[in-house]
Amino acid sequence: MKITFDREQFQQAFQTAAAVAPSRSPKPILQNVKLDATESGAIMMATDMEVGVRIEVSGVEVEAPGSIVLPVQRFGSILREVSDEKLKITREEGGTIVQGERSKFTLSTENPEEFPAVHSFTESKYHELSARTLKELIRRTLFAADSESGRYALGGILLEMEPELVTAVATDGRRLSKMSGPAVAIEGHGGAADAMTIVPARAMQLIERALTNLEATVQIAARANDVLVKIGPATIYARLVEGRFPKWRDVLPEKRDATAIELTVGPAFAALRQAAIVASDESRGIDFTFGGGSAVLASTTAEVGQSHIEFPIAYDGAPIEITMDHRYVADFFKVLDSERQFTLNLQDADSAALFSTDDNYDYVVMPLARDR
């Protein structure tokens, strides 16, 4: 095997693939990125057996086809440290030779035939949506997934695929984030067998990083035990999370039973950050009071102090109060622009708060007990 490649383009693809390769594994071969070079082009592959990625690499001239496995740490360091625009890789019996104009490295590598197969995208049934939409679905829900407990079904994002809609949902039991976006079902994809798909949070992080061209179109194919996502030259594979996802629609409060308070992210987030200055790990609750044309955020922490922050709002009805964990409220603000308008739907101090925007985004936060 012998190839010449553009270092910057190759490095970008290698970094995406390397993010999948495990740093430790009972199978040392998985700590590499595999490269297949044929007359039609080059494909880079990596997997940890749960998540996998295939990337068609541009800017590669194939002089002699073949396969090779590249050690993530050593080869990644070469790509970072050398300054040559073009590099050559040659596989010989003595190892892999990486050569630039004024540099040469010989790396010992493993047998590429031992590298497991990584799924390609050959599905005829799938959902199609814009990269911009998918990136926003992931960005606004991933943070609410459960990364700590052993409830496996909560360790990912639920994707519900309808004929003209994809809905992403994540929850850790204390808050829930849900967003829907337009999509098109191809060949009837999204029926009863594959309508509910729980994708691991780690795979979703990889997918979000791969969504660099927001004008591109993405294909998602959900199967019985796994999901395939094609993003331009990259195909990402992930085994689905096992378990039953909660009936999330039952968690969403009824808007008709609530008081709707119109707010803007910027002022509300600024007030929250100020109120949280005196909060601590043991005392994370912020008391929110809305009414009479103002919002008041207050916090009291023993041995630290108190905060009382007030800002004007449009709602001038009867006062309504609720106590919420400031971290969960801040997570909602962090994924929105400061100019974004949103509606806070409140019933009472003991009922969940519902944050909603006008682009099909809902976020539920469970209340905390209020110190009287």
Coordinates of C-alpha atoms in Angstrom, one line a residue, residues 38-293:
T38 CA -8.6 1.4 -3.3
E39 CA -8.5 2.8 -6.8
S40 CA -11.8 4.6 -6.2
G41 CA -10.6 6.4 -3.0
A42 CA -9.8 6.0 0.7
I43 CA -12.1 5.1 3.7
M44 CA -11.1 5.5 7.3
M45 CA -12.8 3.3 10.0
A46 CA -12.9 3.1 13.8
T47 CA -15.0 1.2 16.4
D48 CA -15.3 0.2 20.0
M49 CA -17.9 -2.5 19.0
E50 CA -20.7 -0.3 20.4
V51 CA -20.1 2.8 18.2
G52 CA -18.4 2.9 14.8
V53 CA -17.6 5.4 12.1
R54 CA -16.7 5.2 8.4
I55 CA -15.3 8.3 6.6
E56 CA -14.6 8.7 3.0
V57 CA -11.4 10.8 2.9
S58 CA -10.8 13.3 0.2
G59 CA -7.4 14.6 -0.9
V60 CA -5.9 11.1 -1.1
E61 CA -3.8 9.9 -4.1
V62 CA -3.7 6.1 -4.1
E63 CA -0.5 4.8 -5.8
A64 CA -0.9 1.2 -4.6
P65 CA -4.1 0.0 -3.0
G66 CA -4.2 -1.8 0.3
S67 CA -5.2 -1.6 4.0
I68 CA -3.4 -0.4 7.1
V69 CA -4.1 0.2 10.8
L70 CA -2.8 3.5 12.3
P71 CA -2.2 3.8 16.0
V72 CA -4.3 6.6 17.3
Q73 CA -1.8 8.3 19.7
R74 CA 1.4 8.0 17.6
F75 CA 0.0 8.7 14.2
G76 CA -2.2 11.5 15.6
S77 CA 0.9 13.1 17.1
I78 CA 2.6 13.0 13.7
L79 CA -0.3 14.7 12.0
R80 CA -0.3 17.5 14.7
E81 CA 3.5 18.1 14.8
V82 CA 4.7 18.0 11.2
S83 CA 4.1 21.0 9.0
D84 CA 4.2 19.5 5.6
E85 CA 1.1 20.0 3.4
K86 CA 1.5 16.6 1.8
L87 CA 2.5 13.3 3.5
K88 CA 3.1 9.8 2.2
I89 CA 2.2 6.5 3.9
T90 CA 3.8 3.2 2.7
R91 CA 3.2 -0.2 4.2
E92 CA 6.1 -2.5 4.1
E93 CA 7.1 -5.7 5.9
G94 CA 9.2 -3.7 8.5
G95 CA 6.2 -1.5 9.4
T96 CA 4.4 1.6 8.3
I97 CA 6.4 4.5 6.9
V98 CA 5.1 8.0 7.2
Q99 CA 7.2 10.5 5.3
G100 CA 7.2 14.2 4.6
E101 CA 9.7 16.5 2.9
R102 CA 12.0 16.6 5.9
S103 CA 10.6 14.0 8.2
K104 CA 10.3 10.2 8.3
F105 CA 8.7 7.9 10.8
T106 CA 8.5 4.1 10.9
L107 CA 5.7 2.7 13.0
S108 CA 5.1 -0.9 14.0
T109 CA 1.4 -1.7 13.2
E110 CA -0.9 -4.6 13.6
N111 CA -2.5 -6.8 11.0
P112 CA -5.4 -4.9 9.3
E113 CA -7.2 -8.1 8.6
E114 CA -7.9 -8.5 12.4
F115 CA -9.8 -5.2 12.4
P116 CA -13.6 -5.8 12.8
A117 CA -16.0 -4.8 10.0
V118 CA -17.7 -1.4 10.4
H119 CA -21.2 -1.0 9.0
S120 CA -21.7 1.1 5.9
F121 CA -25.0 2.9 4.9
T122 CA -26.9 0.7 2.4
E123 CA -30.4 1.2 3.7
S124 CA -33.3 2.0 1.4
K125 CA -35.6 3.1 4.3
Y126 CA -34.6 6.0 6.3
H127 CA -35.5 9.5 7.6
E128 CA -34.0 12.5 5.9
L129 CA -33.5 15.9 7.6
S130 CA -31.2 18.9 7.5
A131 CA -27.9 18.8 9.4
R132 CA -28.9 22.1 11.0
T133 CA -32.1 20.6 12.4
L134 CA -30.4 17.4 13.7
K135 CA -27.6 19.5 15.3
E136 CA -30.2 21.6 17.1
L137 CA -32.2 18.5 18.2
I138 CA -29.1 17.0 19.8
R139 CA -27.7 20.3 21.3
R140 CA -31.0 21.0 23.1
T141 CA -31.6 17.6 24.5
L142 CA -28.3 15.8 25.1
F143 CA -27.5 17.7 28.3
A144 CA -30.6 16.3 30.0
A145 CA -29.6 12.6 29.5
D146 CA -28.7 10.6 32.6
S147 CA -24.9 10.1 32.8
E148 CA -24.7 8.9 36.4
S149 CA -27.2 6.3 37.4
G150 CA -27.6 2.7 36.1
R151 CA -30.9 3.4 34.4
Y152 CA -29.6 2.5 30.9
A153 CA -32.6 3.7 29.0
L154 CA -32.0 7.2 30.4
G155 CA -28.4 7.2 29.2
G156 CA -29.3 8.2 25.7
I157 CA -31.6 10.3 23.5
L158 CA -35.0 8.8 22.4
L159 CA -35.7 9.5 18.7
E160 CA -39.3 9.2 17.6
M161 CA -39.6 9.3 13.8
E162 CA -42.9 10.2 12.2
P163 CA -43.7 10.7 8.5
E164 CA -42.8 14.4 8.6
L165 CA -41.2 14.8 12.0
V166 CA -38.3 13.7 14.2
T167 CA -38.6 14.2 17.9
A168 CA -35.6 14.0 20.3
V169 CA -36.2 13.4 24.1
A170 CA -33.8 13.1 27.0
T171 CA -34.4 12.9 30.7
D172 CA -32.5 12.0 33.9
G173 CA -35.7 11.9 36.0
R174 CA -35.3 15.4 37.4
R175 CA -35.8 17.3 34.2
L176 CA -36.8 16.4 30.6
S177 CA -35.8 18.1 27.3
K178 CA -37.8 17.6 24.1
M179 CA -37.5 19.1 20.6
S180 CA -39.1 18.3 17.3
G181 CA -38.0 19.2 13.8
P182 CA -39.1 18.6 10.2
A183 CA -38.0 15.5 8.4
V184 CA -39.1 13.2 5.5
A185 CA -39.7 9.5 5.8
I186 CA -38.2 7.6 2.8
E187 CA -39.9 4.3 1.8
G188 CA -42.1 4.3 4.9
H189 CA -39.3 4.4 7.5
G190 CA -40.5 4.9 11.0
G191 CA -43.2 2.3 11.4
A192 CA -44.1 0.4 14.6
A193 CA -40.9 -1.6 14.6
D194 CA -38.5 1.3 14.5
A195 CA -40.5 4.3 15.7
M196 CA -38.8 4.4 19.1
T197 CA -35.0 4.4 19.1
I198 CA -32.7 5.2 22.1
V199 CA -29.3 6.3 20.8
P200 CA -26.4 6.3 23.3
A201 CA -25.3 9.8 24.5
R202 CA -21.7 9.1 23.4
A203 CA -22.9 8.3 19.8
M204 CA -25.0 11.5 19.8
Q205 CA -21.9 13.5 20.8
L206 CA -20.0 12.1 17.9
I207 CA -22.9 12.8 15.5
E208 CA -23.0 16.4 16.7
R209 CA -19.3 16.9 16.1
A210 CA -19.6 15.4 12.6
L211 CA -22.3 18.0 11.7
T212 CA -19.9 20.6 10.4
N213 CA -21.8 21.5 7.2
L214 CA -25.2 22.7 8.4
E215 CA -26.5 23.0 4.9
A216 CA -26.0 19.2 4.3
T217 CA -28.8 16.6 4.3
V218 CA -28.6 13.7 6.9
Q219 CA -30.0 10.2 6.6
I220 CA -31.0 8.3 9.7
A221 CA -31.9 4.6 9.5
A222 CA -33.2 2.9 12.7
R223 CA -33.1 -0.9 12.8
A224 CA -34.0 -3.4 15.5
N225 CA -30.8 -3.2 17.5
D226 CA -28.8 -0.3 16.0
V227 CA -29.0 2.9 14.1
L228 CA -27.0 4.3 11.1
V229 CA -26.5 8.0 10.4
K230 CA -25.0 9.2 7.2
I231 CA -23.6 12.7 7.2
G232 CA -21.9 13.6 3.9
P233 CA -18.8 11.5 3.7
A234 CA -19.3 9.9 7.2
T235 CA -21.4 7.1 8.3
I236 CA -21.9 6.6 12.1
Y237 CA -23.1 3.3 13.6
A238 CA -24.4 2.8 17.1
R239 CA -25.9 -0.1 19.0
L240 CA -29.2 1.1 20.7
V241 CA -29.5 1.5 24.4
E242 CA -31.5 -1.3 25.9
G243 CA -34.5 -0.8 28.2
R244 CA -37.8 1.1 28.2
F245 CA -37.8 4.9 27.9
P246 CA -40.4 6.6 30.2
K247 CA -43.7 7.7 28.8
W248 CA -42.4 11.2 28.3
R249 CA -45.7 12.7 27.2
D250 CA -47.2 12.0 30.6
V251 CA -44.5 14.2 32.1
L252 CA -45.3 17.3 30.1
P253 CA -47.6 19.6 32.1
E254 CA -50.9 20.7 30.5
K255 CA -50.4 24.3 29.3
R256 CA -54.1 25.1 29.7
D257 CA -53.8 24.5 33.5
A258 CA -50.8 26.8 33.8
T259 CA -50.0 30.5 34.1
A260 CA -48.0 31.6 31.0
I261 CA -45.2 34.0 31.7
E262 CA -43.3 35.5 28.8
L263 CA -39.6 36.1 29.3
T264 CA -36.4 36.7 27.4
V265 CA -33.3 34.5 27.9
G266 CA -30.7 37.3 28.3
P267 CA -32.2 39.1 31.4
A268 CA -33.5 35.9 32.9
F269 CA -30.1 34.1 32.6
A270 CA -28.3 37.2 34.0
A271 CA -30.6 37.3 37.1
L272 CA -30.1 33.5 37.6
R273 CA -26.4 33.7 37.5
Q274 CA -26.4 36.5 40.1
A275 CA -28.9 34.7 42.4
A276 CA -26.7 31.6 42.2
I277 CA -23.6 33.3 43.5
V278 CA -24.5 32.4 47.1
A279 CA -25.7 28.9 46.2
S280 CA -23.7 25.8 47.1
D281 CA -23.6 22.1 46.3
E282 CA -25.8 21.5 49.4
S283 CA -28.2 24.3 48.6
R284 CA -28.9 24.6 44.9
G285 CA -32.5 25.9 45.1
I286 CA -33.4 29.3 43.8
D287 CA -36.8 30.8 44.8
F288 CA -38.6 32.3 41.8
T289 CA -41.5 34.7 42.3
F290 CA -43.4 36.2 39.4
G291 CA -46.1 38.8 39.7
G292 CA -47.0 42.5 39.7
G293 CA -44.7 43.2 36.7

